[in-house]
Each structure stands twice: as structure tokens, then as C-alpha cells.
Amino acid sequence: MVKIAPSILSADFCNLERDIQRIHTADWVHVDVMDGAFVPNITIGVPVVKSIRRHTDMFLDVHLMVDKPIRYVGEFCKAGADLVCIHLEADHPTHIQQALDIIEAHGVKKAVALRPITSPEAILPYIHQLDMVLVMTVEPGFGGQAFMESQLKTIARVREIINQYNPQCDLEVDGGINHDTAEKVVAAGANVLVAGSAVYGASDIPAAIASLRVQD
Ligand code: DX5
Ligand code: ZN
């Protein structure tokens, strides 16, 4: 079963409680944290995740687009994240492993994300211990960008690696997902779909979420 994770990057931050309530038919809430260094944009941080946690029981999928995430993963776990995802490009491999160990020690699910430039094989040293791999289907930083068709090959290769080494691991895709691209990424092997503008830009949000639930 495909899981749908609307990104609150496209929500109204002055009405975040209302906008999280509006996606209650989805599976997860995707929270995009950007630091203005790993990516050019700045969004939200630990206090906002803490507040969101007080207002919803939904699964909080926290996507950290920050340099040296080891500095912050513990704080996001304590703030109430259910899953913390760090970018493989954001630090040296030893620090990536240490950051994953910190997430694990908090009893929180752990994931790594790949920018479009990063080879699928980069997940090999970590795959056995991961709960999820996130394949970016746009360059991280902004909502509303066009889906990169070239990432379908990366999704398919990551699916092969997951099936070989850790079949329980989820494969999430993020960027430019709508009803049409959802079919392609699910066919390539994705099972968690992030969507910002396709959900919050729709006049009927439950219908938009339902239209992303394509068959796998
Ligand atoms: C982009 C973020 C995405 C973004 C997706 O860097 O990681 O989660 O919100 O937005 P859409 O679905 O509009 O491409
Ligand atoms: Zn994201």
C-alpha cells in the first residue's frame, strides 16, 4: 500500500493546525527543514516541530535539508519526530553514521536522502539499518518544481538495493509528485509519496490525496 505524505511547506504557516487537519486522510505529515546553507531556502526548525507534535497524532516525517545534521538530530527526535531523514551529502560518512546512531538511540525511525546528483549506490554502507530511503525528484530547496524524469532510474535502482538487502525499508520520493508522476514513481518502486503543491494547491484536498493513491 502506497503511503501519502503531504508536505506542509505548501501550507499556510499562520494556519498550520487547520492545514494539518485538512490532510487527515493522508498517512504522514512531511516536514521540510531548510537551513539556508545546505539549500538556499530557510523554513522551520525544532520549536515548530514541537508545536506540531502537540496538535496532531499523525506520523511526523521530518526531512532535514541542513548541513552537518548530527548537530540537530537529537533535538528533532525530542521535539516529537517519528522519523528523521538526513542527506548523505550533508556531512562526512562517519558523521552520517553517528547521526543515524543518535536517531536510533531516541527510538525514532531513521532515513537517508539523496540529491538528484547522488548515486543510488551511496546508500550501500547504511541500507541494512535504515527504515527509509528518500530519493529527491527535484533539486531540494523549494516546492512547486517540475519532476525530474531522469530520477526514475535512480528510484528503480534504489528499489533493487532495498529488495536485496532490507526489504522492509520504505522508499520515499519527494518533488513534483502529482497524479501523473505518482503512477511513474510507484511503477519504478516508490511506496511513500511526498506532495506539497499537488495537495495544498487543490480545491478539494481529500480528493487530491485520494488521486495520489495509485496502485502498486
Ligand atoms: C523540496 C521539499 C519538498 C517540497 C515538495 O525541497 O523537500 O518536500 O515541499 O513540494 P512539491 O510537491 O510542490 O514539489
Ligand atoms: Zn521534503
Short mmCIF file of N, CA, C and O in Angstrom, two decimals, residues 28-75:
data_model
loop_
_atom_site.label_atom_id
_atom_site.label_comp_id
_atom_site.label_asym_id
_atom_site.label_seq_id
_atom_site.Cartn_x
_atom_site.Cartn_y
_atom_site.Cartn_z
N TRP A 28 1.07 10.36 6.46
CA TRP A 28 2.13 11.03 7.20
C TRP A 28 2.04 12.54 6.96
O TRP A 28 1.43 12.98 5.98
N VAL A 29 2.71 13.30 7.86
CA VAL A 29 2.92 14.73 7.62
C VAL A 29 4.41 14.91 7.31
O VAL A 29 5.26 14.52 8.12
N HIS A 30 4.71 15.48 6.15
CA HIS A 30 6.11 15.68 5.76
C HIS A 30 6.53 17.10 6.12
O HIS A 30 5.90 18.07 5.70
N VAL A 31 7.61 17.20 6.92
CA VAL A 31 8.05 18.49 7.45
C VAL A 31 9.42 18.82 6.85
O VAL A 31 10.41 18.12 7.11
N ASP A 32 9.50 19.88 6.05
CA ASP A 32 10.73 20.25 5.36
C ASP A 32 11.50 21.30 6.17
O ASP A 32 11.06 22.44 6.29
N VAL A 33 12.66 20.88 6.67
CA VAL A 33 13.51 21.77 7.47
C VAL A 33 14.70 22.20 6.59
O VAL A 33 15.46 21.35 6.14
N MET A 34 14.83 23.49 6.35
CA MET A 34 15.90 24.00 5.47
C MET A 34 16.69 25.09 6.20
O MET A 34 16.10 25.93 6.87
N ASP A 35 18.03 25.05 6.02
CA ASP A 35 18.90 25.90 6.85
C ASP A 35 19.53 27.08 6.13
O ASP A 35 20.34 27.81 6.71
N GLY A 36 19.24 27.27 4.84
CA GLY A 36 19.86 28.38 4.12
C GLY A 36 21.32 28.14 3.80
O GLY A 36 22.01 29.05 3.34
N ALA A 37 21.83 26.93 4.03
CA ALA A 37 23.23 26.60 3.73
C ALA A 37 23.30 25.33 2.87
O ALA A 37 23.81 25.36 1.76
N PHE A 38 22.71 24.24 3.35
CA PHE A 38 22.65 23.02 2.53
C PHE A 38 21.78 23.27 1.30
O PHE A 38 22.02 22.72 0.22
N VAL A 39 20.75 24.07 1.50
CA VAL A 39 19.88 24.53 0.40
C VAL A 39 19.73 26.04 0.53
O VAL A 39 19.93 26.58 1.62
N PRO A 40 19.35 26.73 -0.54
CA PRO A 40 19.30 28.20 -0.45
C PRO A 40 18.16 28.74 0.40
O PRO A 40 18.20 29.90 0.82
N ASN A 41 17.16 27.94 0.67
CA ASN A 41 15.96 28.42 1.36
C ASN A 41 16.05 28.18 2.87
O ASN A 41 16.78 27.30 3.33
N ILE A 42 15.28 28.98 3.64
CA ILE A 42 15.17 28.78 5.09
C ILE A 42 13.70 28.55 5.39
O ILE A 42 12.84 29.28 4.91
N THR A 43 13.41 27.51 6.22
CA THR A 43 11.99 27.25 6.51
C THR A 43 11.75 27.26 8.02
O THR A 43 11.66 28.32 8.62
N ILE A 44 11.67 26.09 8.62
CA ILE A 44 11.27 25.99 10.03
C ILE A 44 12.25 25.12 10.81
O ILE A 44 13.05 24.41 10.21
N GLY A 45 12.14 25.16 12.14
CA GLY A 45 13.07 24.39 12.96
C GLY A 45 12.40 23.65 14.09
O GLY A 45 11.19 23.40 14.07
N VAL A 46 13.20 23.33 15.11
CA VAL A 46 12.77 22.48 16.22
C VAL A 46 11.50 22.99 16.93
O VAL A 46 10.58 22.20 17.18
N PRO A 47 11.38 24.29 17.26
CA PRO A 47 10.19 24.72 18.01
C PRO A 47 8.89 24.47 17.25
O PRO A 47 7.85 24.19 17.87
N VAL A 48 8.95 24.57 15.94
CA VAL A 48 7.73 24.35 15.15
C VAL A 48 7.35 22.87 15.18
O VAL A 48 6.17 22.53 15.31
N VAL A 49 8.33 21.99 15.08
CA VAL A 49 8.04 20.55 15.16
C VAL A 49 7.43 20.24 16.53
O VAL A 49 6.45 19.48 16.64
N LYS A 50 7.97 20.86 17.57
CA LYS A 50 7.44 20.65 18.93
C LYS A 50 5.97 21.08 19.00
O LYS A 50 5.13 20.38 19.56
N SER A 51 5.65 22.21 18.43
CA SER A 51 4.26 22.70 18.44
C SER A 51 3.36 21.78 17.62
O SER A 51 2.24 21.47 18.03
N ILE A 52 3.83 21.37 16.45
CA ILE A 52 3.01 20.47 15.61
C ILE A 52 2.69 19.20 16.39
O ILE A 52 1.56 18.72 16.39
N ARG A 53 3.70 18.70 17.10
CA ARG A 53 3.51 17.44 17.86
C ARG A 53 2.38 17.56 18.87
O ARG A 53 1.64 16.60 19.12
N ARG A 54 2.24 18.76 19.46
CA ARG A 54 1.18 18.95 20.47
C ARG A 54 -0.21 18.96 19.85
O ARG A 54 -1.21 18.82 20.54
N HIS A 55 -0.30 19.17 18.52
CA HIS A 55 -1.60 19.36 17.88
C HIS A 55 -2.03 18.23 16.95
O HIS A 55 -3.10 18.30 16.37
N THR A 56 -1.17 17.22 16.77
CA THR A 56 -1.59 16.10 15.91
C THR A 56 -0.95 14.79 16.37
O THR A 56 0.16 14.79 16.92
N ASP A 57 -1.69 13.70 16.12
CA ASP A 57 -1.15 12.36 16.38
C ASP A 57 -0.60 11.75 15.10
O ASP A 57 -0.13 10.61 15.11
N MET A 58 -0.67 12.48 13.98
CA MET A 58 -0.19 11.91 12.71
C MET A 58 1.33 11.68 12.78
O MET A 58 2.04 12.33 13.54
N PHE A 59 1.77 10.75 11.95
CA PHE A 59 3.20 10.39 11.87
C PHE A 59 3.98 11.57 11.29
O PHE A 59 3.68 12.04 10.19
N LEU A 60 4.98 12.05 12.03
CA LEU A 60 5.77 13.21 11.57
C LEU A 60 7.06 12.75 10.91
O LEU A 60 7.97 12.22 11.56
N ASP A 61 7.12 13.00 9.61
CA ASP A 61 8.24 12.61 8.74
C ASP A 61 9.08 13.87 8.52
O ASP A 61 8.69 14.76 7.76
N VAL A 62 10.21 13.95 9.25
CA VAL A 62 10.99 15.20 9.26
C VAL A 62 12.19 15.09 8.31
O VAL A 62 13.11 14.28 8.55
N HIS A 63 12.18 15.89 7.27
CA HIS A 63 13.19 15.88 6.21
C HIS A 63 14.16 17.03 6.47
O HIS A 63 13.81 18.20 6.25
N LEU A 64 15.37 16.69 6.94
CA LEU A 64 16.35 17.72 7.29
C LEU A 64 17.23 18.06 6.09
O LEU A 64 18.09 17.27 5.70
N MET A 65 17.04 19.23 5.53
CA MET A 65 17.92 19.73 4.48
C MET A 65 18.87 20.73 5.13
O MET A 65 18.77 21.95 4.91
N VAL A 66 19.75 20.20 5.98
CA VAL A 66 20.67 21.04 6.75
C VAL A 66 22.08 20.44 6.70
O VAL A 66 22.24 19.23 6.62
N ASP A 67 23.08 21.33 6.75
CA ASP A 67 24.48 20.90 6.83
C ASP A 67 24.75 20.29 8.20
O ASP A 67 24.24 20.79 9.21
N LYS A 68 25.60 19.27 8.22
CA LYS A 68 26.01 18.63 9.48
C LYS A 68 24.82 18.35 10.40
O LYS A 68 24.72 18.88 11.51
N PRO A 69 23.91 17.51 9.94
CA PRO A 69 22.68 17.25 10.70
C PRO A 69 22.93 16.62 12.07
O PRO A 69 22.06 16.68 12.94
N ILE A 70 24.12 16.06 12.29
CA ILE A 70 24.44 15.47 13.60
C ILE A 70 24.21 16.49 14.72
O ILE A 70 23.90 16.14 15.84
N ARG A 71 24.32 17.79 14.38
CA ARG A 71 24.15 18.85 15.39
C ARG A 71 22.71 18.94 15.89
O ARG A 71 22.45 19.48 16.94
N TYR A 72 21.76 18.47 15.09
CA TYR A 72 20.34 18.73 15.40
C TYR A 72 19.45 17.51 15.53
O TYR A 72 18.31 17.64 15.99
N VAL A 73 19.93 16.34 15.09
CA VAL A 73 19.00 15.19 15.05
C VAL A 73 18.39 14.87 16.42
O VAL A 73 17.19 14.57 16.51
N GLY A 74 19.19 14.95 17.47
CA GLY A 74 18.67 14.64 18.81
C GLY A 74 17.54 15.59 19.19
O GLY A 74 16.51 15.16 19.74
N GLU A 75 17.70 16.86 18.87
CA GLU A 75 16.67 17.86 19.20
C GLU A 75 15.37 17.59 18.43
O GLU A 75 14.27 17.74 18.97
#
